């Protein structure tokens, strides 16, 4: 598997990848497009905030749960996934350590995460394609009147399926590096989002406060730093400038 | 749609009573609820003019473009390098 060597670089890879998998630039596009598509108005902001807060807390809880489940393997002399279930995935390895039920629940969680991801990522790509080209981009429009939107939506999902089905494809490395790339691209979306949120004409009374800006800019700086740290460090290692 | 509602004064400058305003808002709410989703989305769509940015902001956005392209190329290069 094409993992970069060196523990510090691996740490940067996992850090940048986790950020890219959690915040995700496509989610920003999806969320704003879905809000517009559902016809949400300023009266829905309060409920939207509860929804976002609940989603963030639940995502963090499930993320921590996955990490703890992963740590279960470490108590068995660090045998790792391959030691428990050669040529199989993490859920099967987990079922050898913590029982079949735990492995099954974890596998169902992965299936659910994949189902949500394929729906939202392909939808966000379709929304973006429709907005860029300036054609109809809504689930409220029939496929005949929004051909680009639905074609992009289904096309992206099919493309992802084709990549996964390539025999011997380094899926873990592809997933990690795609998430790192998301982290690198994330500052662009976040900067534009902060700029829009500070536009008084556009936002009116919902314009960002100073404290919100301070938090937002700190997050952008941290995300940019993590992406740059991994990109520069791994590039210098690959070109053997540093060992 | 609500942005198109008349202000609290009518066209002749008379103050509209609160009860009448609330009645008007209720009517607008019922109208909104009666719209199909695509009608609502189309009705609430408001094109905004191009933002006028300061020279510093434009320089910052160019720096961001350069940063993103350079680091993206580094990540992509490393990925293919490690594949081999």
Short mmCIF file of C-alpha atoms in Angstrom, two decimals:
data_model
loop_
_atom_site.label_atom_id
_atom_site.label_comp_id
_atom_site.label_asym_id
_atom_site.label_seq_id
_atom_site.Cartn_x
_atom_site.Cartn_y
_atom_site.Cartn_z
CA UNK A 1 0.00 0.00 0.00
CA UNK A 2 1.51 3.37 -0.97
CA UNK A 3 1.73 4.85 2.49
CA UNK A 4 4.36 7.50 3.02
CA UNK A 5 7.12 6.40 5.32
CA UNK A 6 7.96 8.06 8.61
CA UNK A 7 5.74 8.40 11.65
CA UNK A 8 5.53 12.21 11.57
CA UNK A 9 4.42 12.16 7.93
CA UNK A 10 1.87 9.44 8.69
CA UNK A 11 0.54 11.55 11.54
CA UNK A 12 0.20 14.54 9.18
CA UNK A 13 -1.50 12.30 6.61
CA UNK A 14 -4.05 11.02 9.11
CA UNK A 15 -4.61 14.50 10.57
CA UNK A 16 -5.17 16.14 7.18
CA UNK A 17 -7.26 13.21 5.99
CA UNK A 18 -9.49 13.27 9.06
CA UNK A 19 -10.09 17.01 8.64
CA UNK A 20 -10.92 16.50 4.96
CA UNK A 21 -13.31 13.67 5.81
CA UNK A 22 -15.03 15.66 8.56
CA UNK A 23 -15.42 19.21 7.28
CA UNK A 24 -15.39 18.48 3.51
CA UNK A 25 -15.65 21.23 0.87
CA UNK A 26 -18.45 19.39 -0.96
CA UNK A 27 -20.62 19.44 2.17
CA UNK A 28 -20.55 23.25 2.11
CA UNK A 29 -21.92 23.22 -1.45
CA UNK A 30 -24.40 20.47 -0.63
CA UNK A 31 -25.76 22.18 2.46
CA UNK A 32 -26.35 25.55 0.83
CA UNK A 33 -27.82 24.01 -2.33
CA UNK A 34 -30.05 21.65 -0.36
CA UNK A 35 -31.30 24.55 1.79
CA UNK A 36 -32.22 26.47 -1.37
CA UNK A 37 -33.73 23.37 -2.99
CA UNK A 38 -35.92 22.67 0.03
CA UNK A 39 -37.15 26.25 -0.11
CA UNK A 40 -35.93 27.14 3.37
CA UNK A 41 -36.46 30.69 4.56
CA UNK A 42 -34.94 32.77 7.39
CA UNK A 43 -37.62 31.32 9.67
CA UNK A 44 -35.89 27.94 9.35
CA UNK A 45 -32.52 29.23 10.59
CA UNK A 46 -33.17 28.36 14.23
CA UNK A 47 -34.15 24.79 13.41
CA UNK A 48 -31.22 24.58 11.00
CA UNK A 49 -28.86 25.51 13.81
CA UNK A 50 -30.29 22.80 16.09
CA UNK A 51 -30.00 20.35 13.21
CA UNK A 52 -26.37 21.30 12.54
CA UNK A 53 -25.42 21.20 16.23
CA UNK A 54 -27.06 17.79 16.72
CA UNK A 55 -25.34 16.49 13.58
CA UNK A 56 -21.93 17.76 14.73
CA UNK A 57 -22.28 16.20 18.19
CA UNK A 58 -23.51 12.85 16.83
CA UNK A 59 -20.76 12.78 14.20
CA UNK A 60 -18.14 13.41 16.89
CA UNK A 61 -19.62 10.69 19.13
CA UNK A 62 -19.65 8.13 16.32
CA UNK A 63 -16.13 9.18 15.25
CA UNK A 64 -14.83 8.67 18.78
CA UNK A 65 -16.69 5.35 18.91
CA UNK A 66 -14.96 4.22 15.72
CA UNK A 67 -11.56 5.22 17.13
CA UNK A 68 -12.21 3.32 20.37
CA UNK A 69 -13.36 0.29 18.37
CA UNK A 70 -10.15 0.53 16.36
CA UNK A 71 -8.11 0.68 19.56
CA UNK A 72 -9.62 -2.66 20.57
CA UNK A 73 -7.23 -4.32 18.14
CA UNK A 74 -4.23 -2.66 19.79
CA UNK A 75 -4.86 -4.56 23.04
CA UNK A 76 -4.14 -7.78 21.16
CA UNK A 77 -0.44 -7.14 20.67
CA UNK A 78 -1.19 -4.76 17.81
CA UNK A 79 -1.96 -7.60 15.45
CA UNK A 80 -3.88 -5.25 13.19
CA UNK A 81 -6.62 -6.02 10.72
CA UNK A 82 -4.59 -8.45 8.63
CA UNK A 83 -3.62 -10.45 11.73
CA UNK A 84 -7.25 -11.13 12.64
CA UNK A 85 -8.96 -11.30 9.30
CA UNK A 86 -6.57 -11.72 6.37
CA UNK A 87 -7.97 -10.26 3.13
CA UNK A 88 -11.01 -8.94 4.99
CA UNK A 89 -12.08 -5.60 6.38
CA UNK A 90 -12.11 -3.98 9.76
CA UNK A 91 -15.60 -5.19 10.86
CA UNK A 92 -14.54 -8.82 10.48
CA UNK A 93 -11.33 -8.16 12.40
CA UNK A 94 -13.39 -6.45 15.09
CA UNK A 95 -15.81 -9.37 15.35
CA UNK A 96 -12.85 -11.66 16.17
CA UNK A 97 -11.93 -9.42 19.10
CA UNK A 98 -15.23 -8.01 20.39
CA UNK A 99 -17.82 -10.48 19.12
CA UNK A 100 -19.94 -10.93 16.03
CA UNK A 101 -22.59 -8.40 17.09
CA UNK A 102 -20.03 -5.56 17.43
CA UNK A 103 -18.54 -6.38 14.05
CA UNK A 104 -21.99 -6.49 12.45
CA UNK A 105 -23.05 -3.14 13.96
CA UNK A 106 -19.79 -1.58 12.77
CA UNK A 107 -20.31 -3.02 9.28
CA UNK A 108 -23.88 -1.64 9.18
CA UNK A 109 -22.50 1.76 10.23
CA UNK A 110 -20.04 1.64 7.33
CA UNK A 111 -22.83 0.70 4.89
CA UNK A 112 -25.00 3.57 6.17
CA UNK A 113 -22.07 6.02 5.95
CA UNK A 114 -21.40 4.88 2.38
CA UNK A 115 -25.07 5.26 1.44
CA UNK A 116 -25.21 8.79 2.85
CA UNK A 117 -21.90 9.70 1.19
CA UNK A 118 -22.88 8.47 -2.26
CA UNK A 119 -26.16 10.41 -2.09
CA UNK A 120 -24.74 13.67 -0.77
CA UNK A 121 -21.44 13.78 -2.67
CA UNK A 122 -23.02 13.04 -6.04
CA UNK A 123 -25.84 15.50 -5.27
CA UNK A 124 -23.38 18.26 -4.32
CA UNK A 125 -21.46 17.66 -7.57
CA UNK A 126 -24.74 17.84 -9.52
CA UNK A 127 -25.77 21.04 -7.75
CA UNK A 128 -22.34 22.60 -8.47
CA UNK A 129 -22.45 21.51 -12.14
CA UNK A 130 -25.93 22.98 -12.57
CA UNK A 131 -24.99 26.25 -10.88
CA UNK A 132 -21.77 26.61 -12.91
CA UNK A 133 -23.48 25.98 -16.24
CA UNK A 134 -26.54 27.97 -15.25
CA UNK A 135 -29.11 25.28 -15.92
CA UNK A 136 -31.89 23.91 -13.75
CA UNK A 137 -30.49 22.11 -10.69
CA UNK A 138 -33.18 20.91 -8.34
CA UNK A 139 -34.71 17.67 -7.15
CA UNK A 140 -38.03 19.48 -7.49
CA UNK A 141 -37.56 19.59 -11.25
CA UNK A 142 -38.28 16.57 -13.43
CA UNK A 143 -35.29 14.75 -15.02
CA UNK A 144 -36.52 15.90 -18.44
CA UNK A 145 -36.15 19.56 -17.43
CA UNK A 146 -32.91 19.13 -15.46
CA UNK A 147 -30.97 16.64 -17.58
CA UNK A 148 -27.52 18.01 -16.64
CA UNK A 149 -28.33 17.88 -12.93
CA UNK A 150 -29.54 14.27 -12.93
CA UNK A 151 -26.84 13.10 -15.37
CA UNK A 152 -24.09 14.58 -13.19
CA UNK A 153 -25.71 13.09 -10.10
CA UNK A 154 -25.90 9.55 -11.44
CA UNK A 155 -22.65 9.85 -13.42
CA UNK A 156 -20.57 10.72 -10.34
CA UNK A 157 -22.08 7.82 -8.37
CA UNK A 158 -21.31 5.42 -11.23
CA UNK A 159 -17.76 6.78 -11.56
CA UNK A 160 -17.14 6.16 -7.85
CA UNK A 161 -18.50 2.61 -8.21
CA UNK A 162 -16.19 1.96 -11.19
CA UNK A 163 -13.12 3.16 -9.24
CA UNK A 164 -14.01 0.92 -6.29
CA UNK A 165 -14.47 -2.11 -8.56
CA UNK A 166 -11.03 -1.76 -10.21
CA UNK A 167 -9.20 -4.97 -9.23
CA UNK A 168 -6.32 -4.30 -6.86
CA UNK A 169 -6.97 -0.57 -6.60
CA UNK A 170 -5.33 0.91 -3.48
CA UNK A 171 -8.66 2.00 -2.03
CA UNK A 172 -7.40 3.02 1.40
CA UNK A 173 -4.67 5.20 -0.08
CA UNK A 174 -7.14 6.72 -2.58
CA UNK A 175 -9.57 7.51 0.24
CA UNK A 176 -6.90 9.03 2.47
CA UNK A 177 -5.35 11.13 -0.30
CA UNK A 178 -8.76 12.27 -1.60
CA UNK A 179 -9.54 13.48 1.91
CA UNK A 180 -6.15 15.24 2.12
CA UNK A 181 -6.93 16.94 -1.20
CA UNK A 182 -10.27 18.00 0.27
CA UNK A 183 -8.39 19.56 3.19
CA UNK A 184 -6.11 21.45 0.79
CA UNK A 185 -9.09 22.74 -1.22
CA UNK A 186 -11.16 23.51 1.86
CA UNK A 187 -9.72 27.00 2.61
CA UNK A 188 -11.10 28.25 -0.72
CA UNK A 189 -14.68 27.30 0.17
CA UNK A 190 -14.29 28.46 3.76
CA UNK A 191 -12.80 31.85 2.79
CA UNK A 192 -15.66 32.50 0.36
CA UNK A 193 -18.15 31.40 2.99
CA UNK A 194 -16.70 33.84 5.56
CA UNK A 195 -16.69 36.61 2.92
CA UNK A 196 -20.36 35.94 2.12
CA UNK A 197 -21.22 35.77 5.81
CA UNK A 198 -19.67 39.23 6.26
CA UNK A 199 -21.60 40.81 3.39
CA UNK A 200 -24.06 43.12 5.15
CA UNK A 201 -26.21 43.65 2.02
CA UNK A 202 -26.56 39.91 1.56
CA UNK A 203 -26.85 38.71 5.14
CA UNK A 204 -28.56 41.63 6.87
CA UNK A 205 -29.14 40.86 10.53
CA UNK A 206 -27.54 37.41 10.14
CA UNK A 207 -24.14 38.85 9.28
CA UNK A 208 -21.21 37.27 11.13
CA UNK A 209 -20.24 38.68 14.51
CA UNK A 210 -16.60 39.38 15.34
CA UNK A 211 -16.39 36.35 17.61
CA UNK A 212 -17.78 34.10 14.84
CA UNK A 213 -15.25 35.56 12.40
CA UNK A 214 -12.41 34.94 14.86
CA UNK A 215 -13.42 31.28 15.21
CA UNK A 216 -13.92 30.90 11.46
CA UNK A 217 -10.57 32.47 10.54
CA UNK A 218 -8.78 30.33 13.15
CA UNK A 219 -10.37 27.18 11.70
CA UNK A 220 -9.38 28.20 8.16
CA UNK A 221 -5.79 28.90 9.25
CA UNK A 222 -5.56 25.55 11.06
CA UNK A 223 -7.02 23.63 8.12
CA UNK A 224 -4.69 25.40 5.66
CA UNK A 225 -1.69 24.73 7.91
CA UNK A 226 -2.48 21.01 8.22
CA UNK A 227 -2.95 20.60 4.46
CA UNK A 228 0.22 22.55 3.67
CA UNK A 229 2.25 20.69 6.31
CA UNK A 230 1.39 17.29 4.83
CA UNK A 231 1.73 18.45 1.21
CA UNK A 232 5.13 20.08 1.68
CA UNK A 233 6.56 17.41 4.00
CA UNK A 234 5.49 14.48 1.82
CA UNK A 235 6.63 16.26 -1.37
CA UNK A 236 10.08 16.92 0.12
CA UNK A 237 10.28 13.26 1.17
CA UNK A 238 9.17 12.03 -2.24
CA UNK A 239 11.78 14.17 -3.98
CA UNK A 240 14.33 13.05 -1.34
CA UNK A 241 15.13 16.59 -0.29
CA UNK A 242 14.64 15.38 3.29
CA UNK A 243 15.00 11.82 4.54
CA UNK B 1 -40.92 37.30 -0.94
CA UNK B 2 -41.23 38.87 2.48
CA UNK B 3 -38.66 41.45 1.34
CA UNK B 4 -41.27 42.60 -1.18
CA UNK B 5 -43.83 43.32 1.54
CA UNK B 6 -44.72 46.98 1.97
CA UNK B 7 -43.08 48.83 4.84
CA UNK B 8 -45.06 49.81 7.92
CA UNK B 9 -46.13 52.98 6.13
CA UNK B 10 -48.41 52.89 3.10
CA UNK B 11 -47.83 54.76 -0.17
CA UNK B 12 -49.46 57.90 1.24
CA UNK B 13 -47.27 57.89 4.32
CA UNK B 14 -49.98 56.70 6.72
CA UNK B 15 -48.95 54.27 9.44
CA UNK B 16 -50.41 50.78 8.85
CA UNK B 17 -51.99 49.40 12.04
CA UNK B 18 -50.23 46.44 13.67
CA UNK B 19 -53.28 44.21 13.33
CA UNK B 20 -53.45 44.84 9.59
CA UNK B 21 -49.72 44.10 9.24
CA UNK B 22 -50.13 40.81 11.07
CA UNK B 23 -53.11 39.94 8.86
CA UNK B 24 -51.00 40.72 5.81
CA UNK B 25 -48.15 38.52 7.13
CA UNK B 26 -50.56 35.65 7.79
CA UNK B 27 -51.81 35.98 4.23
CA UNK B 28 -48.21 35.89 2.96
CA UNK B 29 -47.48 32.81 5.11
CA UNK B 30 -50.52 31.01 3.69
CA UNK B 31 -49.44 32.00 0.20
CA UNK B 32 -45.93 30.65 0.80
CA UNK B 33 -47.30 27.40 2.23
CA UNK B 34 -49.47 27.01 -0.86
CA UNK B 35 -46.56 27.24 -3.29
CA UNK B 36 -44.96 24.19 -4.82
CA UNK B 37 -41.32 23.72 -3.79
CA UNK B 38 -39.94 24.69 -7.18
CA UNK B 39 -42.21 27.76 -7.25
CA UNK B 40 -40.94 28.78 -3.82
CA UNK B 41 -37.30 28.29 -4.84
CA UNK B 42 -37.83 30.31 -8.01
CA UNK B 43 -39.69 33.04 -6.11
CA UNK B 44 -37.03 33.37 -3.41
CA UNK B 45 -34.13 33.39 -5.90
CA UNK B 46 -32.41 36.77 -5.76
CA UNK B 47 -29.43 37.41 -8.08
CA UNK B 48 -26.82 39.54 -6.33
CA UNK B 49 -24.42 41.93 -8.06
CA UNK B 50 -20.72 41.16 -8.40
CA UNK B 51 -18.89 42.07 -5.17
CA UNK B 52 -16.44 44.95 -5.34
CA UNK B 53 -13.33 43.85 -3.47
CA UNK B 54 -10.43 45.93 -2.20
CA UNK B 55 -6.95 45.48 -3.71
CA UNK B 56 -5.85 43.72 -0.53
CA UNK B 57 -8.73 41.26 -0.70
CA UNK B 58 -8.01 40.53 -4.37
CA UNK B 59 -4.31 39.97 -3.57
CA UNK B 60 -5.32 37.64 -0.75
CA UNK B 61 -7.55 35.61 -3.06
CA UNK B 62 -4.75 35.32 -5.63
CA UNK B 63 -2.40 34.13 -2.87
CA UNK B 64 -5.04 31.57 -1.91
CA UNK B 65 -5.28 30.36 -5.53
CA UNK B 66 -1.48 29.94 -5.74
CA UNK B 67 -1.37 28.17 -2.36
CA UNK B 68 -4.12 25.74 -3.27
CA UNK B 69 -2.70 24.89 -6.69
CA UNK B 70 0.86 24.39 -5.40
CA UNK B 71 -0.09 22.24 -2.40
CA UNK B 72 -2.60 20.24 -4.48
CA UNK B 73 0.11 19.46 -7.02
CA UNK B 74 2.44 18.37 -4.19
CA UNK B 75 -0.22 16.02 -2.75
CA UNK B 76 -1.07 14.57 -6.19
CA UNK B 77 2.63 14.10 -7.06
CA UNK B 78 3.28 12.33 -3.75
CA UNK B 79 0.27 10.04 -4.25
CA UNK B 80 1.44 8.85 -7.68
CA UNK B 81 5.08 8.68 -6.51
CA UNK B 82 4.11 6.40 -3.61
CA UNK B 83 1.93 4.26 -5.89
CA UNK B 84 5.07 3.20 -7.73
#
